[in-house]
Coordinates of C-alpha atoms in Angstrom, one line a residue:
X215 CA -52.7 37.7 38.0
X216 CA -51.4 35.7 40.9
X217 CA -49.8 32.4 40.3
X218 CA -52.3 30.1 42.0
X219 CA -54.0 26.9 40.9
X220 CA -56.4 27.9 38.1
X221 CA -58.4 25.9 35.6
X222 CA -57.7 26.6 31.9
X223 CA -61.2 28.0 31.3
X224 CA -60.8 30.5 34.2
X225 CA -57.8 31.9 32.3
X226 CA -59.8 32.3 29.1
X227 CA -58.5 29.1 27.5
X228 CA -61.7 27.5 26.1
X229 CA -61.4 24.3 24.1
X230 CA -64.0 24.0 21.3
X231 CA -67.6 25.2 21.0
X232 CA -69.4 22.4 22.8
X233 CA -71.1 23.2 26.1
X234 CA -69.8 21.6 29.3
X235 CA -71.7 20.0 32.2
X236 CA -72.3 21.8 35.5
X237 CA -68.9 21.2 36.9
X238 CA -67.0 20.8 33.6
X239 CA -65.8 17.5 35.1
X240 CA -66.2 13.7 34.7
X241 CA -68.6 13.9 37.7
X242 CA -71.1 15.6 35.3
X243 CA -71.9 12.1 34.1
X244 CA -74.6 11.1 36.5
X245 CA -73.5 8.6 39.1
X246 CA -69.8 9.1 38.6
X247 CA -67.8 10.0 41.8
X248 CA -64.1 10.9 42.1
X249 CA -62.0 10.5 45.2
X250 CA -58.4 11.4 46.0
X251 CA -55.9 10.4 48.7
X252 CA -52.8 12.6 48.7
X253 CA -49.5 11.4 50.3
X254 CA -47.2 14.4 50.5
X255 CA -44.6 14.9 53.3
X256 CA -43.3 18.1 51.8
X257 CA -39.9 16.4 51.1
X258 CA -39.4 13.1 49.4
X259 CA -43.0 11.8 49.0
X260 CA -45.3 13.3 46.5
X261 CA -47.8 10.6 45.4
X262 CA -51.3 9.3 46.0
X263 CA -54.4 7.6 44.7
X264 CA -57.2 8.8 42.5
X265 CA -60.4 6.7 42.1
X266 CA -63.2 7.1 39.5
X267 CA -66.2 5.3 41.0
X268 CA -69.3 4.5 38.9
X269 CA -72.2 4.1 41.4
X270 CA -74.1 2.1 38.7
X271 CA -71.9 -0.8 39.7
X272 CA -73.8 -2.6 42.5
X273 CA -76.3 -5.3 43.3
X274 CA -78.2 -6.2 40.2
X275 CA -75.6 -4.8 37.9
X276 CA -72.0 -5.8 38.4
X277 CA -70.6 -4.8 35.0
X278 CA -70.6 -1.8 32.7
X279 CA -69.7 -1.8 28.9
X280 CA -66.1 -0.8 28.7
X281 CA -62.9 -0.8 26.5
X282 CA -59.3 0.0 27.0
X283 CA -57.0 1.4 24.3
X284 CA -53.2 1.2 24.6
X285 CA -51.6 4.0 22.6
X286 CA -48.2 2.8 23.8
X287 CA -48.0 -0.2 26.2
X288 CA -45.0 0.9 28.4
X289 CA -47.0 0.8 31.6
X290 CA -49.0 -1.2 34.1
X291 CA -52.7 -1.4 33.7
X292 CA -53.8 -4.3 35.9
X293 CA -57.0 -5.9 34.7
X294 CA -56.9 -4.5 31.2
X295 CA -56.8 -7.9 29.3
X296 CA -60.0 -9.0 30.8
X297 CA -61.7 -5.7 29.8
X298 CA -60.4 -6.3 26.3
X299 CA -61.7 -9.9 26.3
X300 CA -65.2 -9.4 27.7
X301 CA -65.8 -5.7 27.1
X302 CA -66.9 -4.9 30.6
X303 CA -65.8 -2.9 33.7
X304 CA -66.3 -4.6 37.1
X305 CA -64.7 -2.1 39.4
X306 CA -63.9 1.5 40.1
X307 CA -60.9 2.8 38.1
X308 CA -58.0 3.4 40.4
X309 CA -54.9 5.4 39.5
X310 CA -51.6 5.6 41.4
X311 CA -47.8 5.5 41.0
X312 CA -46.0 2.8 39.1
X313 CA -44.5 0.8 41.9
X314 CA -47.7 1.1 44.0
X315 CA -50.1 -0.2 41.4
X316 CA -49.9 -3.8 42.7
X317 CA -50.6 -2.9 46.3
X318 CA -53.5 -0.7 45.0
X319 CA -54.9 -3.6 43.0
X320 CA -54.8 -5.9 46.0
X321 CA -56.6 -3.2 48.1
X322 CA -59.2 -2.7 45.4
X323 CA -59.7 -6.5 45.2
X324 CA -60.4 -6.5 49.0
X325 CA -63.0 -3.8 48.4
X326 CA -64.7 -5.8 45.7
X327 CA -64.7 -9.0 47.7
X328 CA -66.4 -7.2 50.7
X329 CA -69.1 -6.0 48.3
X330 CA -69.7 -9.5 46.9
X331 CA -69.1 -12.1 49.7
X332 CA -70.1 -14.9 47.3
X333 CA -67.8 -13.9 44.5
X334 CA -65.0 -16.2 43.3
X335 CA -63.4 -14.0 40.6
X336 CA -62.9 -10.2 40.4
X337 CA -61.2 -7.9 38.0
X338 CA -59.9 -4.7 39.7
X339 CA -58.7 -2.1 37.1
X340 CA -55.7 -0.1 38.3
X341 CA -53.4 2.1 36.2
X342 CA -50.4 4.2 36.9
X343 CA -47.9 6.8 35.8
X344 CA -44.3 7.1 37.2
X345 CA -43.9 9.8 39.7
X346 CA -40.4 8.7 40.7
X347 CA -38.9 12.0 39.4
X348 CA -40.4 13.9 42.4
X349 CA -41.3 11.1 44.8
X350 CA -39.3 8.3 46.4
X351 CA -41.2 5.7 44.4
X352 CA -39.2 2.8 45.8
X353 CA -40.7 3.3 49.2
X354 CA -44.1 2.2 47.9
X355 CA -46.0 4.3 50.4
X356 CA -49.5 3.5 49.2
X357 CA -51.5 1.4 51.6
X358 CA -54.9 -0.3 51.5
X359 CA -56.2 2.5 53.7
X360 CA -55.2 5.1 51.0
X361 CA -57.0 3.2 48.3
X362 CA -60.1 2.6 50.3
X363 CA -60.3 6.2 51.4
X364 CA -60.2 7.4 47.8
X365 CA -62.9 4.9 46.8
X366 CA -65.3 5.2 49.7
X367 CA -65.0 8.9 50.2
X368 CA -65.4 9.7 46.5
X369 CA -67.8 12.6 45.7
X370 CA -69.9 13.8 42.8
X371 CA -68.8 17.4 43.2
X372 CA -66.0 19.1 41.2
X373 CA -62.9 17.0 41.8
X374 CA -59.7 18.7 42.9
X375 CA -57.1 19.1 40.2
X376 CA -53.4 19.5 39.8
X377 CA -51.1 18.3 42.5
X378 CA -53.6 15.9 44.2
X379 CA -54.1 12.2 44.5
X380 CA -52.3 10.2 41.7
X381 CA -51.2 13.5 40.2
X382 CA -49.3 14.8 43.3
X383 CA -45.9 14.0 41.8
X384 CA -46.3 14.0 38.1
X385 CA -44.7 16.1 35.4
X386 CA -45.8 16.7 31.8
X387 CA -44.7 18.7 28.8
X388 CA -41.9 20.3 30.7
X389 CA -44.0 21.6 33.6
X390 CA -45.6 20.3 36.9
X391 CA -48.7 18.5 36.0
X392 CA -51.2 16.3 37.8
X393 CA -54.9 15.4 37.7
X394 CA -57.3 17.2 35.3
X395 CA -60.9 16.8 34.3
X396 CA -63.5 18.2 31.9
X397 CA -66.9 17.4 30.3
X398 CA -69.0 18.1 27.3
X399 CA -72.7 17.8 26.5
X400 CA -74.1 17.0 23.1
X401 CA -77.4 15.8 21.5
X402 CA -77.1 12.4 19.7
X403 CA -79.9 10.4 18.2
X404 CA -82.4 12.9 19.6
X405 CA -81.2 12.5 23.2
X406 CA -78.8 14.5 25.5
X407 CA -75.5 12.9 26.1
X408 CA -72.7 13.8 28.6
X409 CA -69.1 12.8 28.2
X410 CA -66.6 13.3 31.0
X411 CA -62.8 12.8 31.1
X412 CA -60.3 12.6 33.9
X413 CA -56.5 12.5 33.2
X414 CA -53.3 11.7 35.1
X415 CA -50.7 13.6 33.1
X416 CA -47.0 12.6 33.2
X417 CA -45.8 12.6 29.6
X418 CA -43.2 14.4 27.4
X419 CA -43.5 16.9 24.5
X420 CA -44.0 20.6 24.2
X421 CA -47.0 22.2 25.9
X422 CA -49.5 23.5 23.3
X423 CA -52.7 25.4 24.2
X424 CA -55.2 26.1 21.5
X425 CA -52.5 25.5 18.8
X426 CA -50.0 27.9 20.4
X427 CA -46.7 26.3 21.5
X428 CA -45.7 27.2 25.1
X429 CA -42.2 25.6 25.4
X430 CA -40.9 25.3 29.0
X431 CA -37.4 26.5 28.0
X432 CA -39.0 29.7 26.8
X433 CA -41.6 30.3 29.5
X434 CA -39.2 29.5 32.3
X435 CA -35.7 30.0 30.7
X436 CA -33.8 30.7 33.9
X437 CA -35.5 28.2 36.1
X438 CA -33.5 25.5 37.8
X439 CA -35.7 22.7 36.5
X440 CA -35.4 19.0 35.7
X441 CA -37.6 16.8 33.5
X442 CA -38.1 13.1 33.4
X443 CA -37.9 11.4 30.0
X444 CA -41.1 10.0 28.5
X445 CA -43.4 8.6 31.2
X446 CA -47.1 8.2 30.7
X447 CA -50.7 9.3 30.6
X448 CA -53.8 7.7 32.0
X449 CA -57.2 8.8 30.6
X450 CA -60.6 7.8 31.9
X451 CA -63.7 8.6 29.8
X452 CA -67.2 8.1 31.1
X453 CA -70.4 8.7 29.2
X454 CA -74.1 8.1 29.7
X455 CA -74.5 7.4 26.0
X456 CA -75.7 3.8 25.2
X457 CA -72.6 2.4 23.5
X458 CA -71.3 -1.1 23.3
X459 CA -67.7 -2.2 24.0
X460 CA -66.6 -1.9 20.4
X461 CA -67.9 1.7 20.2
X462 CA -66.3 2.5 23.5
X463 CA -63.0 1.3 22.1
X464 CA -63.4 3.9 19.4
X465 CA -63.9 6.6 22.1
X466 CA -60.8 5.4 24.0
X467 CA -58.7 5.7 20.8
X468 CA -59.9 9.3 20.3
X469 CA -59.0 10.0 23.9
X470 CA -55.3 9.1 23.3
X471 CA -55.4 11.0 20.0
X472 CA -56.4 14.1 22.0
X473 CA -53.0 14.1 23.7
X474 CA -51.5 15.2 20.4
X475 CA -53.5 18.5 20.6
X476 CA -51.6 19.5 23.7
X477 CA -48.2 18.6 22.3
X478 CA -47.5 15.0 23.4
X479 CA -44.4 13.4 22.0
X480 CA -45.7 9.8 22.4
X481 CA -42.2 8.7 23.3
X482 CA -40.9 5.2 23.7
X483 CA -41.1 5.2 27.5
X484 CA -44.6 6.8 27.6
X485 CA -47.4 4.4 28.6
X486 CA -50.5 6.0 27.2
X487 CA -53.8 4.4 28.0
X488 CA -57.4 5.3 27.8
X489 CA -60.4 3.5 29.5
X490 CA -63.9 4.3 28.3
X491 CA -67.1 3.1 29.8
X492 CA -70.8 3.7 29.6
X493 CA -73.3 4.1 32.4
X494 CA -76.4 3.8 30.2
X495 CA -79.1 1.4 31.3
X496 CA -78.5 -2.0 29.8
X497 CA -81.9 -2.1 28.1
X498 CA -81.0 0.9 25.8
X499 CA -79.9 0.0 22.3
X500 CA -76.4 1.3 21.3
X501 CA -76.4 4.5 19.3
X502 CA -75.8 3.8 15.6
X503 CA -72.2 4.3 14.4
X504 CA -73.5 6.8 11.8
X505 CA -74.6 9.1 14.6
X506 CA -71.6 8.9 16.9
X507 CA -69.5 11.8 15.6
X508 CA -70.7 14.3 18.2
X509 CA -69.5 12.0 20.9
X510 CA -66.1 11.7 19.3
X511 CA -65.9 15.5 19.2
X512 CA -67.0 15.6 22.9
X513 CA -64.3 13.1 23.9
X514 CA -61.5 15.0 22.0
X515 CA -62.4 18.3 23.5
X516 CA -63.0 17.0 27.1
X517 CA -59.7 15.2 27.1
X518 CA -57.8 18.2 25.7
X519 CA -59.2 20.6 28.3
X520 CA -58.7 18.0 31.0
X521 CA -55.0 17.8 30.1
X522 CA -54.7 21.6 30.1
X523 CA -56.4 21.7 33.5
X524 CA -54.0 19.1 34.8
X525 CA -51.1 21.6 34.1
X526 CA -52.7 25.0 34.8
X527 CA -54.0 23.8 38.1
X528 CA -50.6 22.4 39.2
X529 CA -48.2 24.2 41.4
X530 CA -44.4 24.2 41.5
X531 CA -43.1 21.2 43.5
X532 CA -39.7 20.3 44.8
X533 CA -39.3 16.6 45.6
X534 CA -36.8 13.8 46.2
X535 CA -33.2 14.6 45.3
X536 CA -34.0 18.3 45.3
X537 CA -35.6 18.0 41.8
X538 CA -38.1 20.7 40.9
X539 CA -41.0 20.7 38.5
X540 CA -42.2 24.3 37.8
X541 CA -45.8 25.2 37.3
X542 CA -46.9 26.8 33.9
X543 CA -46.4 30.5 34.4
X544 CA -49.9 31.8 33.8
X545 CA -49.0 35.4 33.0
X546 CA -46.6 34.4 30.2
X547 CA -48.9 31.7 28.8
X548 CA -51.8 34.2 28.7
X549 CA -49.6 36.8 27.1
X550 CA -48.7 34.5 24.3
X551 CA -52.2 33.2 23.8
X552 CA -53.6 36.7 23.8
X553 CA -51.1 37.8 21.2
X554 CA -52.2 34.9 19.0
X555 CA -55.9 35.9 19.5
X556 CA -56.8 32.6 21.1
X557 CA -58.3 33.7 24.4
X558 CA -62.0 33.8 25.1
X559 CA -63.5 36.8 27.0
X560 CA -63.6 36.3 30.7
X561 CA -66.4 37.5 33.0

């Protein structure tokens, strides 16, 4: 088994019984695009931008029902208070590095103003995690061009995962991490529903897959590795289920809860946020609360698998100051999961 970028499911790590969409990605929700811009000079810069772009936002419909949940508010999520207040999303969701979030927000504002020349108020939503462990974050290398490229070149295909875009320089659970995504499909209120999640992983704890601990100090005991304290996680959840902002807030909370399944420590310095939004047509009545449980299950499983993908798809990276974050060693992880009887049969 060569140590290359692999999705968790390709290694036999299957989270839950629910089926996935075609790509097992947030782009399985119709109309959702994902774009990345990666800034990596092979030395001191390992950073970038990731954009989740709902194509439903446009002329005739400039808002989508949405909610934000802050599991721990040690972070920067520009635009979150207005989402809380009015329960709507007005822009693509852009993710980047901590000290670049403000430049990214200004760039996204320019994009929104160009789309609506008559507009006088806009609410760009931009989040971050701190990649300063591997990238020279004080250089603030993210430009308007990087943000616009991620937004305008976004695709509905399977997004790249691991060390790409906003995940280029992130570390989680003792290993190199990055971007991950997954999806689930369920039937709710006699209709098909798709839930997709995309994560930017950069938080502490002990990696756990399918209930099996995979501690970095055991899987790579002799590695010359360093690990930043705390840090953060950004989670974006999209669904085509007709849900209102209150219900989407409940989904966002479950998304943060799912971090616990993979071993998150939820530390003091970890800014853990989830954004959930619905792309359903506005004339559809919200699904009754009494029938929402399958969507909760879909969120939990999609986020859990997305988080695992963000780690298993990442590759060992050495960055600023010679600091190194090592990839999860697939062979040893699979050996432990196999011994615990947790792996699914692989084709």
